[in-house]
Amino acid sequence: MSRETLVNAVLLLLLPAAALTALALGETFYINLVSRIAIVALAGVGLNLALGAGGLVSFGHAAFFGVGGYAAGIAAHHAFDMSLFLGLLPGTVWMPVIWMTALLSAALLALGIGAISLRTRGVYFIMITLAFAQMTYYFAISLTPYGGEDGLPIYLRNQMPGMNTNDPIQFFALVFGVLLLTLWAMSRVTGSRFGAALDMARLNDVRLASSGISPFPVRLTAFVISAMVTALAGALFADLNGFVGPSMLSWHRSGEIMVIVILGGVGRLFGPVAGAILFILLEVLLGGWTDFWQFWLGLVLLGAVLFARGGLLGLLAGRARHD
């Protein structure tokens, strides 16, 4: 077993171990906290495909995170008051239906954003993805039937057949299972011929084009897959909090997801898991000590960028070949 494999296994075991310990102690808050770590790690896994494998520094992934959240919130809202969405579709509390809606909505939005933004590079790509995310943010504010700027409470937690998602430990098990499945799927994607083409598009798109493969469809596909994973995390995040609002689409959220990926290790499969654990722990511990915990988080991020290019995984498991 390699050093990195061992570190990855320990990171994964930390989450259920922490949740089961909290269950034994009767601490529901900490079970939900571990669920939150798994959800933001899932969002980081989505961004990591675009950022780490594709070199696409997207500052607009909060748009997809929020779309997933609103898919869960709006569906639960119409199910609660037994009304129709757009006068046509009934609400639902079934997670498979909601997740599919979130995935398809994010895919369509990412196709539109990616078709335009991927024709740019560097800082222009960053700015145009940020602009689209802010447009989505202000669109959510204008949705007065769904709370507008105040957001939308979710009175019914969405359900998974065969599970009681109102039970915190069962909800954690569901979230953790989705994270494991997504990590496995991402390992298959990055290890496939598509993953090799995406890696080459990041390193040398001219050489990729000379081999007969157009870089643009490869990047666009990766961008869409990345958006779909982030939207799934958004749907779970809304269910966990029992609330969805425009803050889920704010540029601050995009920054948080990017910080998580950088802290854990850009391009490392389990980097978002390590980054999510570190980020949430810093938020909870430093937030209980000072209102200015972001200052200390900034120092940690600065140290990671300057002295640990491979992030937390780089420190624990050694640098990867791309570091």
Short mmCIF file of C-alpha atoms in Angstrom, two decimals:
data_model
loop_
_atom_site.label_atom_id
_atom_site.label_comp_id
_atom_site.label_asym_id
_atom_site.label_seq_id
_atom_site.Cartn_x
_atom_site.Cartn_y
_atom_site.Cartn_z
CA MET A 1 0.00 0.00 0.00
CA SER A 2 1.45 3.35 -1.04
CA ARG A 3 1.75 6.28 1.34
CA GLU A 4 -0.91 8.26 -0.52
CA THR A 5 -3.35 5.33 -0.51
CA LEU A 6 -2.89 4.99 3.24
CA VAL A 7 -3.50 8.72 3.78
CA ASN A 8 -6.61 8.58 1.58
CA ALA A 9 -7.98 5.64 3.55
CA VAL A 10 -7.38 7.42 6.86
CA LEU A 11 -9.14 10.55 5.57
CA LEU A 12 -12.19 8.55 4.55
CA LEU A 13 -12.30 6.61 7.82
CA LEU A 14 -12.14 9.85 9.82
CA LEU A 15 -15.60 10.90 8.66
CA PRO A 16 -17.64 7.82 9.71
CA ALA A 17 -15.50 7.46 12.84
CA ALA A 18 -16.31 11.04 13.86
CA ALA A 19 -20.01 10.57 13.06
CA LEU A 20 -20.27 7.33 15.05
CA THR A 21 -18.42 8.87 17.99
CA ALA A 22 -20.83 11.81 17.97
CA LEU A 23 -23.74 9.35 17.83
CA ALA A 24 -22.41 7.47 20.84
CA LEU A 25 -22.10 10.74 22.74
CA GLY A 26 -25.56 11.87 21.67
CA GLU A 27 -24.15 14.96 19.93
CA THR A 28 -26.43 15.58 16.96
CA PHE A 29 -24.66 18.85 16.15
CA TYR A 30 -21.40 17.06 15.42
CA ILE A 31 -23.10 14.44 13.27
CA ASN A 32 -24.52 17.26 11.14
CA LEU A 33 -21.09 18.91 11.14
CA VAL A 34 -19.50 15.79 9.66
CA SER A 35 -22.33 15.65 7.10
CA ARG A 36 -21.48 19.22 6.18
CA ILE A 37 -17.82 18.29 5.73
CA ALA A 38 -18.80 15.47 3.37
CA ILE A 39 -21.08 17.77 1.37
CA VAL A 40 -18.56 20.57 0.88
CA ALA A 41 -15.97 17.91 0.02
CA LEU A 42 -18.36 16.71 -2.68
CA ALA A 43 -18.60 20.26 -4.05
CA GLY A 44 -14.81 20.40 -4.03
CA VAL A 45 -14.60 17.12 -5.93
CA GLY A 46 -16.71 18.71 -8.64
CA LEU A 47 -14.55 21.84 -8.91
CA ASN A 48 -11.37 19.76 -8.72
CA LEU A 49 -12.18 18.10 -12.04
CA ALA A 50 -12.29 21.47 -13.79
CA LEU A 51 -9.53 23.15 -11.78
CA GLY A 52 -7.13 20.31 -11.08
CA ALA A 53 -7.49 18.10 -14.13
CA GLY A 54 -8.52 20.73 -16.66
CA GLY A 55 -6.71 23.81 -15.38
CA LEU A 56 -9.99 25.78 -15.53
CA VAL A 57 -9.94 28.35 -12.72
CA SER A 58 -13.69 28.78 -12.42
CA PHE A 59 -14.93 31.42 -10.00
CA GLY A 60 -18.56 30.69 -10.81
CA HIS A 61 -19.24 27.24 -9.37
CA ALA A 62 -21.50 28.77 -6.74
CA ALA A 63 -24.05 29.13 -9.55
CA PHE A 64 -24.24 25.35 -9.91
CA PHE A 65 -24.14 24.84 -6.13
CA GLY A 66 -27.11 27.19 -5.79
CA VAL A 67 -29.02 25.62 -8.67
CA GLY A 68 -28.85 22.28 -6.88
CA GLY A 69 -30.00 23.90 -3.66
CA TYR A 70 -32.95 25.62 -5.30
CA ALA A 71 -33.94 22.38 -7.04
CA ALA A 72 -34.26 20.74 -3.62
CA GLY A 73 -35.93 23.76 -2.03
CA ILE A 74 -38.49 24.47 -4.74
CA ALA A 75 -39.45 20.79 -5.02
CA ALA A 76 -39.98 20.55 -1.26
CA HIS A 77 -41.87 23.88 -1.23
CA HIS A 78 -44.43 22.70 -3.79
CA ALA A 79 -44.71 19.31 -2.10
CA PHE A 80 -45.44 21.02 1.23
CA ASP A 81 -48.22 23.31 0.00
CA MET A 82 -49.38 20.87 -2.73
CA SER A 83 -49.07 23.45 -5.50
CA LEU A 84 -47.70 23.13 -9.04
CA PHE A 85 -44.39 24.46 -10.31
CA LEU A 86 -45.17 26.85 -13.20
CA GLY A 87 -48.72 25.56 -12.95
CA LEU A 88 -47.61 22.28 -14.53
CA LEU A 89 -45.42 20.09 -12.32
CA PRO A 90 -46.17 18.89 -8.79
CA GLY A 91 -43.60 19.10 -6.04
CA THR A 92 -41.79 16.04 -4.70
CA VAL A 93 -39.72 14.99 -1.71
CA TRP A 94 -38.02 12.03 -3.41
CA MET A 95 -34.30 12.59 -3.65
CA PRO A 96 -33.69 10.58 -6.86
CA VAL A 97 -36.13 12.85 -8.73
CA ILE A 98 -34.71 16.00 -7.15
CA TRP A 99 -31.11 14.97 -7.81
CA MET A 100 -31.89 14.26 -11.44
CA THR A 101 -33.53 17.69 -11.73
CA ALA A 102 -30.51 19.33 -10.13
CA LEU A 103 -28.07 17.47 -12.39
CA LEU A 104 -29.97 18.30 -15.58
CA SER A 105 -30.47 21.96 -14.59
CA ALA A 106 -26.78 22.36 -13.80
CA ALA A 107 -25.79 20.60 -17.02
CA LEU A 108 -27.91 22.96 -19.13
CA LEU A 109 -26.61 26.02 -17.29
CA ALA A 110 -23.00 24.81 -17.58
CA LEU A 111 -23.43 24.16 -21.30
CA GLY A 112 -24.50 27.77 -21.81
CA ILE A 113 -21.84 29.26 -19.55
CA GLY A 114 -19.10 26.96 -20.80
CA ALA A 115 -19.88 27.51 -24.47
CA ILE A 116 -19.09 31.20 -23.97
CA SER A 117 -16.51 31.28 -21.18
CA LEU A 118 -14.31 28.46 -22.51
CA ARG A 119 -13.50 30.59 -25.55
CA THR A 120 -11.46 32.76 -23.20
CA ARG A 121 -8.35 32.07 -21.14
CA GLY A 122 -6.68 33.12 -17.91
CA VAL A 123 -8.11 36.07 -16.02
CA TYR A 124 -10.80 36.55 -18.67
CA PHE A 125 -12.13 33.06 -17.97
CA ILE A 126 -12.14 33.79 -14.24
CA MET A 127 -14.02 37.05 -14.71
CA ILE A 128 -16.62 35.72 -17.12
CA THR A 129 -17.46 32.73 -14.90
CA LEU A 130 -17.75 35.14 -11.97
CA ALA A 131 -20.04 37.38 -14.03
CA PHE A 132 -22.35 34.49 -14.92
CA ALA A 133 -22.47 33.38 -11.29
CA GLN A 134 -23.44 36.87 -10.17
CA MET A 135 -26.14 37.00 -12.82
CA THR A 136 -27.53 33.76 -11.39
CA TYR A 137 -27.27 35.23 -7.89
CA TYR A 138 -29.34 38.29 -8.78
CA PHE A 139 -31.83 36.09 -10.63
CA ALA A 140 -32.35 34.15 -7.37
CA ILE A 141 -32.93 37.43 -5.52
CA SER A 142 -35.67 38.27 -8.02
CA LEU A 143 -37.52 35.00 -7.32
CA THR A 144 -40.02 36.55 -4.93
CA PRO A 145 -42.38 33.51 -5.01
CA TYR A 146 -39.50 31.54 -3.48
CA GLY A 147 -38.44 34.03 -0.85
CA GLY A 148 -36.36 36.35 -2.98
CA GLU A 149 -33.53 37.89 -0.98
CA ASP A 150 -34.81 36.27 2.25
CA GLY A 151 -34.47 32.75 0.91
CA LEU A 152 -36.77 29.75 1.12
CA PRO A 153 -37.25 27.56 4.23
CA ILE A 154 -37.49 23.82 3.54
CA TYR A 155 -40.14 22.43 5.88
CA LEU A 156 -39.92 18.89 4.52
CA ARG A 157 -36.58 17.12 4.33
CA ASN A 158 -36.42 15.24 1.07
CA GLN A 159 -36.54 11.47 1.34
CA MET A 160 -34.61 8.50 -0.01
CA PRO A 161 -36.55 5.23 -0.38
CA GLY A 162 -35.67 2.81 2.40
CA MET A 163 -34.09 5.47 4.63
CA ASN A 164 -35.19 7.95 7.26
CA THR A 165 -33.28 11.05 6.22
CA ASN A 166 -34.64 12.95 9.25
CA ASP A 167 -32.32 10.79 11.35
CA PRO A 168 -28.94 12.61 11.33
CA ILE A 169 -26.83 9.45 11.23
CA GLN A 170 -28.81 8.00 8.33
CA PHE A 171 -28.55 11.30 6.47
CA PHE A 172 -24.78 11.23 7.04
CA ALA A 173 -24.63 7.67 5.72
CA LEU A 174 -26.44 8.80 2.58
CA VAL A 175 -24.15 11.79 2.06
CA PHE A 176 -21.02 9.73 2.73
CA GLY A 177 -22.19 7.06 0.27
CA VAL A 178 -22.71 9.71 -2.43
CA LEU A 179 -19.22 11.08 -1.74
CA LEU A 180 -17.64 7.62 -2.03
CA LEU A 181 -19.49 6.88 -5.26
CA THR A 182 -18.48 10.24 -6.73
CA LEU A 183 -14.82 9.75 -5.79
CA TRP A 184 -14.87 6.35 -7.49
CA ALA A 185 -16.52 7.83 -10.59
CA MET A 186 -13.96 10.67 -10.72
CA SER A 187 -11.10 8.19 -10.47
CA ARG A 188 -12.56 6.36 -13.47
CA VAL A 189 -13.01 9.60 -15.42
CA THR A 190 -9.50 10.93 -14.79
CA GLY A 191 -7.98 7.50 -15.46
CA SER A 192 -9.77 7.09 -18.80
CA ARG A 193 -8.79 8.25 -22.27
CA PHE A 194 -10.99 11.27 -21.72
CA GLY A 195 -9.01 12.07 -18.57
CA ALA A 196 -5.76 11.81 -20.53
CA ALA A 197 -7.16 14.18 -23.18
CA LEU A 198 -8.27 16.63 -20.49
CA ASP A 199 -4.83 16.50 -18.90
CA MET A 200 -3.20 17.20 -22.25
CA ALA A 201 -5.64 20.06 -22.88
CA ARG A 202 -4.33 21.60 -19.65
CA LEU A 203 -0.68 20.99 -20.45
CA ASN A 204 -0.54 21.64 -24.20
CA ASP A 205 -3.76 22.09 -26.14
CA VAL A 206 -1.87 22.62 -29.42
CA ARG A 207 -0.33 19.16 -29.16
CA LEU A 208 -3.75 17.70 -28.32
CA ALA A 209 -5.27 19.38 -31.39
CA SER A 210 -2.43 18.07 -33.56
CA SER A 211 -3.36 14.54 -32.51
CA GLY A 212 -6.84 15.06 -33.97
CA ILE A 213 -8.72 15.85 -30.76
CA SER A 214 -10.31 19.28 -30.40
CA PRO A 215 -9.61 20.71 -26.91
CA PHE A 216 -12.86 22.69 -26.70
CA PRO A 217 -15.33 19.74 -26.46
CA VAL A 218 -13.04 18.04 -23.95
CA ARG A 219 -12.96 21.12 -21.72
CA LEU A 220 -16.70 21.72 -22.12
CA THR A 221 -17.51 18.12 -21.14
CA ALA A 222 -15.31 18.39 -18.05
CA PHE A 223 -16.90 21.72 -17.15
CA VAL A 224 -20.41 20.23 -17.39
CA ILE A 225 -19.52 17.14 -15.33
CA SER A 226 -17.89 19.39 -12.74
CA ALA A 227 -21.02 21.54 -12.56
CA MET A 228 -23.30 18.53 -12.13
CA VAL A 229 -21.32 17.18 -9.18
CA THR A 230 -21.32 20.61 -7.53
CA ALA A 231 -25.10 20.89 -8.04
CA LEU A 232 -25.62 17.53 -6.34
CA ALA A 233 -23.66 18.85 -3.36
CA GLY A 234 -25.87 21.95 -3.36
CA ALA A 235 -29.05 19.85 -3.19
CA LEU A 236 -27.69 17.93 -0.20
CA PHE A 237 -26.50 21.15 1.46
CA ALA A 238 -29.99 22.67 1.22
CA ASP A 239 -31.51 19.54 2.75
CA LEU A 240 -29.00 19.56 5.60
CA ASN A 241 -29.69 23.20 6.49
CA GLY A 242 -33.43 23.12 5.80
CA PHE A 243 -33.01 26.36 3.90
CA VAL A 244 -31.92 27.68 0.52
CA GLY A 245 -31.16 31.30 -0.30
CA PRO A 246 -29.20 33.51 -2.69
CA SER A 247 -26.13 33.21 -0.43
CA MET A 248 -25.62 29.75 -1.91
CA LEU A 249 -24.96 31.45 -5.25
CA SER A 250 -22.74 34.23 -3.94
CA TRP A 251 -19.16 34.63 -5.16
CA HIS A 252 -18.11 34.00 -1.55
CA ARG A 253 -19.32 30.43 -1.96
CA SER A 254 -17.24 30.01 -5.12
CA GLY A 255 -14.25 31.26 -3.17
CA GLU A 256 -14.87 28.82 -0.32
CA ILE A 257 -15.05 25.84 -2.68
CA MET A 258 -11.84 26.94 -4.38
CA VAL A 259 -10.09 27.43 -1.02
CA ILE A 260 -11.11 23.89 -0.03
CA VAL A 261 -9.56 22.46 -3.19
CA ILE A 262 -6.35 24.49 -2.76
CA LEU A 263 -5.99 23.60 0.93
CA GLY A 264 -6.43 19.89 0.24
CA GLY A 265 -4.33 19.72 -2.91
CA VAL A 266 -5.27 20.76 -6.43
CA GLY A 267 -5.55 17.81 -8.77
CA ARG A 268 -5.41 15.19 -5.99
CA LEU A 269 -8.45 12.90 -5.97
CA PHE A 270 -8.86 13.09 -2.19
CA GLY A 271 -7.64 16.67 -1.94
CA PRO A 272 -11.16 18.10 -1.52
CA VAL A 273 -11.82 15.69 1.36
CA ALA A 274 -8.67 16.84 3.17
CA GLY A 275 -9.44 20.47 2.36
CA ALA A 276 -13.04 20.23 3.58
CA ILE A 277 -11.96 18.69 6.89
CA LEU A 278 -9.36 21.41 7.45
CA PHE A 279 -11.64 24.26 6.32
CA ILE A 280 -14.64 23.29 8.47
CA LEU A 281 -12.48 22.60 11.53
CA LEU A 282 -10.79 25.98 11.17
CA GLU A 283 -14.18 27.65 10.76
CA VAL A 284 -15.60 25.98 13.89
CA LEU A 285 -12.53 26.28 16.11
CA LEU A 286 -11.40 29.74 15.06
CA GLY A 287 -14.98 30.99 14.74
CA GLY A 288 -15.55 30.12 18.40
CA TRP A 289 -12.45 32.08 19.33
CA THR A 290 -12.78 35.21 17.21
CA ASP A 291 -15.18 36.88 14.78
CA PHE A 292 -12.25 37.45 12.45
CA TRP A 293 -11.47 33.78 11.85
CA GLN A 294 -11.18 34.42 8.08
CA PHE A 295 -7.96 36.36 8.78
CA TRP A 296 -6.34 33.28 10.28
CA LEU A 297 -7.77 31.11 7.51
CA GLY A 298 -6.11 33.49 5.06
CA LEU A 299 -2.76 32.96 6.79
CA VAL A 300 -3.21 29.19 6.57
CA LEU A 301 -4.09 29.47 2.87
CA LEU A 302 -1.08 31.72 2.27
CA GLY A 303 1.17 29.19 3.97
CA ALA A 304 -0.28 26.36 1.88
CA VAL A 305 0.32 28.26 -1.36
CA LEU A 306 3.87 29.33 -0.45
CA PHE A 307 5.19 26.29 1.38
CA ALA A 308 2.91 23.35 0.54
CA ARG A 309 2.11 23.47 -3.15
CA GLY A 310 0.49 20.05 -2.93
CA GLY A 311 -1.77 21.21 -0.11
CA LEU A 312 -2.49 19.11 2.94
CA LEU A 313 -2.20 15.90 0.92
CA GLY A 314 1.17 17.07 -0.34
CA LEU A 315 2.37 17.40 3.25
CA LEU A 316 0.95 14.07 4.35
CA ALA A 317 1.46 11.88 1.28
CA GLY A 318 4.23 13.64 -0.64
CA ARG A 319 4.03 15.68 -3.80
CA ALA A 320 2.28 14.30 -6.86
CA ARG A 321 3.91 14.28 -10.27
CA HIS A 322 1.99 17.38 -11.40
CA ASP A 323 2.99 19.46 -8.32
#
